[in-house]
Amino acid sequence: FTMLQNENICSMYARFNDIINALKDLGKVYTNHELMTKILRCLPKSWEPKVTAIEEAKDLSTLSLEYLLGSLMTHELRMSDQARNDTKKKTIALKASKDEYEDEMALFTERIRRSSWKRRTSPRNS
């Protein structure tokens, strides 16, 4: 079992819970600790720092499943907000570089215009 690409924590847990309930019906029962370990193992590589932080900071044998899911959902929201902000920043940076280019071209054009005007009005040309 692994979390699918573009799947959120809620839908991943719903699929996970369906499998666990089917296994319960067959007589296989998991402890809370085993369930949390399985959930943490199914997360993608991008979640590895969060998984490590949870494993090191919390005692999984005493942690509730609801707390773990809440922590994962909070992290998911932060990651999506950060991704949205990064996208906005990239767009703004591209516009700024285009504006800089246009400003430089306007300045360059103005300098050429002034220099040609000076050549036409200079006393040497008379």
Short mmCIF file of N, CA and C in Angstrom, two decimals, residues 22-126:
data_model
loop_
_atom_site.label_atom_id
_atom_site.label_comp_id
_atom_site.label_asym_id
_atom_site.label_seq_id
_atom_site.Cartn_x
_atom_site.Cartn_y
_atom_site.Cartn_z
N ALA A 22 -11.41 -4.65 6.06
CA ALA A 22 -11.56 -5.94 5.38
C ALA A 22 -10.69 -7.00 6.04
N LEU A 23 -9.48 -6.61 6.46
CA LEU A 23 -8.59 -7.55 7.15
C LEU A 23 -9.14 -7.94 8.52
N LYS A 24 -9.81 -6.98 9.21
CA LYS A 24 -10.43 -7.28 10.50
C LYS A 24 -11.50 -8.35 10.33
N ASP A 25 -12.28 -8.22 9.25
CA ASP A 25 -13.33 -9.21 8.98
C ASP A 25 -12.75 -10.60 8.75
N LEU A 26 -11.51 -10.65 8.27
CA LEU A 26 -10.84 -11.93 8.04
C LEU A 26 -10.09 -12.42 9.28
N GLY A 27 -10.11 -11.61 10.36
CA GLY A 27 -9.50 -12.04 11.61
C GLY A 27 -8.14 -11.42 11.90
N LYS A 28 -7.63 -10.59 11.03
CA LYS A 28 -6.32 -9.95 11.27
C LYS A 28 -6.55 -8.60 11.93
N VAL A 29 -6.01 -8.44 13.14
CA VAL A 29 -6.17 -7.20 13.89
C VAL A 29 -4.79 -6.58 14.10
N TYR A 30 -4.71 -5.27 13.87
CA TYR A 30 -3.45 -4.53 14.04
C TYR A 30 -3.55 -3.63 15.26
N THR A 31 -2.42 -3.44 15.94
CA THR A 31 -2.37 -2.49 17.05
C THR A 31 -2.31 -1.07 16.48
N ASN A 32 -2.57 -0.11 17.33
CA ASN A 32 -2.49 1.30 16.94
C ASN A 32 -1.09 1.63 16.43
N HIS A 33 -0.08 1.13 17.11
CA HIS A 33 1.31 1.37 16.72
C HIS A 33 1.59 0.82 15.32
N GLU A 34 1.10 -0.38 15.04
CA GLU A 34 1.31 -0.98 13.72
C GLU A 34 0.61 -0.17 12.62
N LEU A 35 -0.60 0.30 12.91
CA LEU A 35 -1.34 1.10 11.93
C LEU A 35 -0.60 2.40 11.61
N MET A 36 -0.10 3.07 12.64
CA MET A 36 0.61 4.33 12.42
C MET A 36 1.91 4.10 11.66
N THR A 37 2.61 3.02 11.97
CA THR A 37 3.85 2.70 11.26
C THR A 37 3.56 2.45 9.78
N LYS A 38 2.48 1.73 9.50
CA LYS A 38 2.11 1.45 8.11
C LYS A 38 1.73 2.74 7.37
N ILE A 39 1.01 3.63 8.03
CA ILE A 39 0.64 4.91 7.41
C ILE A 39 1.89 5.73 7.10
N LEU A 40 2.81 5.80 8.05
CA LEU A 40 4.03 6.59 7.83
C LEU A 40 4.88 6.00 6.70
N ARG A 41 4.89 4.68 6.57
CA ARG A 41 5.68 4.03 5.52
C ARG A 41 5.09 4.23 4.13
N CYS A 42 3.80 4.47 4.04
CA CYS A 42 3.17 4.59 2.72
C CYS A 42 3.30 6.00 2.12
N LEU A 43 3.79 6.94 2.90
CA LEU A 43 3.90 8.32 2.41
C LEU A 43 5.04 8.45 1.39
N PRO A 44 4.92 9.38 0.43
CA PRO A 44 5.97 9.54 -0.59
C PRO A 44 7.26 10.11 -0.02
N LYS A 45 8.32 10.08 -0.82
CA LYS A 45 9.65 10.56 -0.41
C LYS A 45 9.62 12.01 0.06
N SER A 46 8.78 12.84 -0.56
CA SER A 46 8.74 14.26 -0.19
C SER A 46 8.29 14.45 1.27
N TRP A 47 7.69 13.43 1.86
CA TRP A 47 7.24 13.49 3.25
C TRP A 47 8.29 12.96 4.22
N GLU A 48 9.39 12.49 3.73
CA GLU A 48 10.39 11.84 4.59
C GLU A 48 10.84 12.70 5.78
N PRO A 49 11.11 14.02 5.59
CA PRO A 49 11.49 14.82 6.77
C PRO A 49 10.41 14.85 7.85
N LYS A 50 9.14 14.93 7.44
CA LYS A 50 8.04 14.95 8.40
C LYS A 50 7.93 13.60 9.12
N VAL A 51 8.06 12.52 8.37
CA VAL A 51 7.99 11.17 8.96
C VAL A 51 9.09 11.00 9.99
N THR A 52 10.30 11.41 9.64
CA THR A 52 11.43 11.30 10.57
C THR A 52 11.19 12.13 11.82
N ALA A 53 10.68 13.34 11.65
CA ALA A 53 10.40 14.21 12.80
C ALA A 53 9.37 13.58 13.73
N ILE A 54 8.33 13.00 13.17
CA ILE A 54 7.30 12.36 14.00
C ILE A 54 7.88 11.16 14.73
N GLU A 55 8.63 10.33 14.01
CA GLU A 55 9.19 9.13 14.63
C GLU A 55 10.16 9.47 15.75
N GLU A 56 10.94 10.53 15.58
CA GLU A 56 11.93 10.89 16.60
C GLU A 56 11.32 11.66 17.77
N ALA A 57 10.32 12.49 17.50
CA ALA A 57 9.78 13.35 18.55
C ALA A 57 8.65 12.70 19.34
N LYS A 58 7.96 11.76 18.75
CA LYS A 58 6.78 11.17 19.40
C LYS A 58 6.99 9.69 19.65
N ASP A 59 6.33 9.22 20.71
CA ASP A 59 6.31 7.79 21.00
C ASP A 59 5.08 7.20 20.31
N LEU A 60 5.30 6.48 19.22
CA LEU A 60 4.18 5.98 18.43
C LEU A 60 3.29 5.00 19.20
N SER A 61 3.82 4.38 20.25
CA SER A 61 3.01 3.43 21.01
C SER A 61 1.96 4.15 21.87
N THR A 62 2.19 5.43 22.18
CA THR A 62 1.22 6.17 23.00
C THR A 62 0.47 7.24 22.19
N LEU A 63 0.91 7.49 20.99
CA LEU A 63 0.30 8.52 20.14
C LEU A 63 -1.03 8.01 19.58
N SER A 64 -2.02 8.88 19.50
CA SER A 64 -3.32 8.46 18.93
C SER A 64 -3.29 8.59 17.41
N LEU A 65 -4.07 7.76 16.76
CA LEU A 65 -4.16 7.77 15.31
C LEU A 65 -4.72 9.12 14.82
N GLU A 66 -5.66 9.68 15.56
CA GLU A 66 -6.26 10.97 15.20
C GLU A 66 -5.21 12.08 15.24
N TYR A 67 -4.34 12.05 16.24
CA TYR A 67 -3.29 13.05 16.34
C TYR A 67 -2.34 12.94 15.15
N LEU A 68 -1.96 11.73 14.81
CA LEU A 68 -1.07 11.52 13.67
C LEU A 68 -1.70 12.04 12.38
N LEU A 69 -2.95 11.69 12.13
CA LEU A 69 -3.63 12.15 10.91
C LEU A 69 -3.78 13.67 10.90
N GLY A 70 -4.08 14.26 12.04
CA GLY A 70 -4.18 15.72 12.14
C GLY A 70 -2.85 16.39 11.82
N SER A 71 -1.78 15.82 12.34
CA SER A 71 -0.45 16.35 12.07
C SER A 71 -0.10 16.25 10.59
N LEU A 72 -0.44 15.12 9.97
CA LEU A 72 -0.17 14.94 8.54
C LEU A 72 -1.02 15.88 7.68
N MET A 73 -2.27 16.08 8.05
CA MET A 73 -3.13 17.00 7.29
C MET A 73 -2.64 18.44 7.40
N THR A 74 -2.19 18.83 8.58
CA THR A 74 -1.64 20.17 8.77
C THR A 74 -0.41 20.36 7.91
N HIS A 75 0.46 19.37 7.89
CA HIS A 75 1.67 19.44 7.07
C HIS A 75 1.30 19.52 5.58
N GLU A 76 0.30 18.76 5.19
CA GLU A 76 -0.15 18.77 3.79
C GLU A 76 -0.63 20.17 3.39
N LEU A 77 -1.39 20.82 4.26
CA LEU A 77 -1.87 22.18 3.98
C LEU A 77 -0.71 23.15 3.85
N ARG A 78 0.27 23.04 4.74
CA ARG A 78 1.45 23.92 4.66
C ARG A 78 2.20 23.71 3.35
N MET A 79 2.36 22.46 2.95
CA MET A 79 3.08 22.16 1.71
C MET A 79 2.34 22.73 0.50
N SER A 80 1.01 22.62 0.48
CA SER A 80 0.26 23.14 -0.67
C SER A 80 0.27 24.66 -0.69
N ASP A 81 0.19 25.31 0.49
CA ASP A 81 0.29 26.77 0.54
C ASP A 81 1.66 27.23 0.06
N GLN A 82 2.69 26.54 0.49
CA GLN A 82 4.05 26.89 0.10
C GLN A 82 4.24 26.71 -1.41
N ALA A 83 3.68 25.67 -1.97
CA ALA A 83 3.78 25.44 -3.42
C ALA A 83 3.05 26.54 -4.19
N ARG A 84 1.89 26.96 -3.69
CA ARG A 84 1.16 28.04 -4.34
C ARG A 84 1.95 29.34 -4.29
N ASN A 85 2.54 29.65 -3.14
CA ASN A 85 3.33 30.87 -2.99
C ASN A 85 4.57 30.84 -3.87
N ASP A 86 5.21 29.70 -3.98
CA ASP A 86 6.39 29.57 -4.84
C ASP A 86 6.02 29.83 -6.29
N THR A 87 4.87 29.35 -6.72
CA THR A 87 4.42 29.57 -8.10
C THR A 87 4.18 31.05 -8.35
N LYS A 88 3.55 31.73 -7.39
CA LYS A 88 3.30 33.16 -7.54
C LYS A 88 4.60 33.93 -7.61
N LYS A 89 5.56 33.59 -6.78
CA LYS A 89 6.84 34.29 -6.76
C LYS A 89 7.57 34.13 -8.09
N LYS A 90 7.52 32.95 -8.67
CA LYS A 90 8.18 32.72 -9.95
C LYS A 90 7.57 33.59 -11.04
N THR A 91 6.27 33.72 -11.05
CA THR A 91 5.60 34.54 -12.06
C THR A 91 5.99 35.99 -11.92
N ILE A 92 6.03 36.49 -10.70
CA ILE A 92 6.40 37.87 -10.46
C ILE A 92 7.84 38.12 -10.89
N ALA A 93 8.73 37.20 -10.61
CA ALA A 93 10.13 37.37 -10.98
C ALA A 93 10.28 37.45 -12.49
N LEU A 94 9.54 36.66 -13.23
CA LEU A 94 9.62 36.71 -14.69
C LEU A 94 9.12 38.05 -15.22
N LYS A 95 8.07 38.56 -14.65
CA LYS A 95 7.55 39.85 -15.09
C LYS A 95 8.56 40.95 -14.78
N ALA A 96 9.21 40.86 -13.62
CA ALA A 96 10.18 41.89 -13.23
C ALA A 96 11.35 41.90 -14.20
N SER A 97 11.83 40.75 -14.62
CA SER A 97 12.97 40.72 -15.53
C SER A 97 12.55 41.28 -16.89
N LYS A 98 11.33 41.04 -17.32
CA LYS A 98 10.85 41.60 -18.58
C LYS A 98 10.77 43.12 -18.47
N ASP A 99 10.27 43.63 -17.34
CA ASP A 99 10.21 45.07 -17.12
C ASP A 99 11.60 45.69 -17.12
N GLU A 100 12.55 45.01 -16.48
CA GLU A 100 13.92 45.50 -16.46
C GLU A 100 14.47 45.60 -17.87
N TYR A 101 14.22 44.61 -18.69
CA TYR A 101 14.70 44.60 -20.07
C TYR A 101 14.09 45.78 -20.83
N GLU A 102 12.79 46.00 -20.66
CA GLU A 102 12.13 47.12 -21.34
C GLU A 102 12.68 48.45 -20.86
N ASP A 103 12.95 48.58 -19.55
CA ASP A 103 13.54 49.81 -19.01
C ASP A 103 14.92 50.05 -19.60
N GLU A 104 15.73 49.00 -19.68
CA GLU A 104 17.07 49.15 -20.24
C GLU A 104 17.01 49.54 -21.71
N MET A 105 16.08 48.95 -22.45
CA MET A 105 15.94 49.30 -23.87
C MET A 105 15.50 50.75 -24.02
N ALA A 106 14.59 51.22 -23.18
CA ALA A 106 14.15 52.61 -23.25
C ALA A 106 15.30 53.56 -22.95
N LEU A 107 16.11 53.22 -21.94
CA LEU A 107 17.27 54.05 -21.58
C LEU A 107 18.29 54.06 -22.72
N PHE A 108 18.55 52.91 -23.30
CA PHE A 108 19.49 52.80 -24.42
C PHE A 108 19.01 53.62 -25.61
N THR A 109 17.72 53.52 -25.92
CA THR A 109 17.15 54.28 -27.04
C THR A 109 17.26 55.78 -26.79
N GLU A 110 17.00 56.20 -25.56
CA GLU A 110 17.09 57.62 -25.21
C GLU A 110 18.53 58.12 -25.36
N ARG A 111 19.50 57.33 -24.96
CA ARG A 111 20.91 57.73 -25.10
C ARG A 111 21.29 57.88 -26.57
N ILE A 112 20.85 56.96 -27.40
CA ILE A 112 21.16 57.04 -28.83
C ILE A 112 20.51 58.29 -29.43
N ARG A 113 19.27 58.55 -29.07
CA ARG A 113 18.56 59.72 -29.58
C ARG A 113 19.29 61.00 -29.18
N ARG A 114 19.72 61.09 -27.91
CA ARG A 114 20.43 62.28 -27.44
C ARG A 114 21.77 62.44 -28.16
N SER A 115 22.49 61.34 -28.33
CA SER A 115 23.80 61.44 -28.97
C SER A 115 23.65 61.86 -30.43
N SER A 116 22.65 61.37 -31.13
CA SER A 116 22.46 61.79 -32.52
C SER A 116 22.00 63.24 -32.58
N TRP A 117 21.23 63.70 -31.62
CA TRP A 117 20.80 65.10 -31.57
C TRP A 117 21.99 66.00 -31.31
N LYS A 118 22.90 65.57 -30.42
CA LYS A 118 24.10 66.36 -30.12
C LYS A 118 24.99 66.47 -31.35
N ARG A 119 25.11 65.39 -32.11
CA ARG A 119 25.94 65.43 -33.32
C ARG A 119 25.38 66.40 -34.35
N ARG A 120 24.08 66.45 -34.46
CA ARG A 120 23.47 67.35 -35.44
C ARG A 120 23.62 68.81 -35.04
N THR A 121 23.62 69.10 -33.74
CA THR A 121 23.67 70.48 -33.28
C THR A 121 25.06 70.93 -32.84
N SER A 122 26.05 70.06 -32.92
CA SER A 122 27.38 70.46 -32.46
C SER A 122 28.01 71.43 -33.45
N PRO A 123 28.90 72.36 -32.97
CA PRO A 123 29.52 73.38 -33.83
C PRO A 123 30.47 72.78 -34.86
N ARG A 124 31.00 71.59 -34.64
CA ARG A 124 31.93 70.97 -35.58
C ARG A 124 31.29 70.73 -36.94
N ASN A 125 30.04 70.41 -36.94
CA ASN A 125 29.36 70.08 -38.19
C ASN A 125 29.12 71.30 -39.05
N SER A 126 29.33 72.52 -38.55
CA SER A 126 29.07 73.71 -39.33
C SER A 126 30.21 74.08 -40.23
#
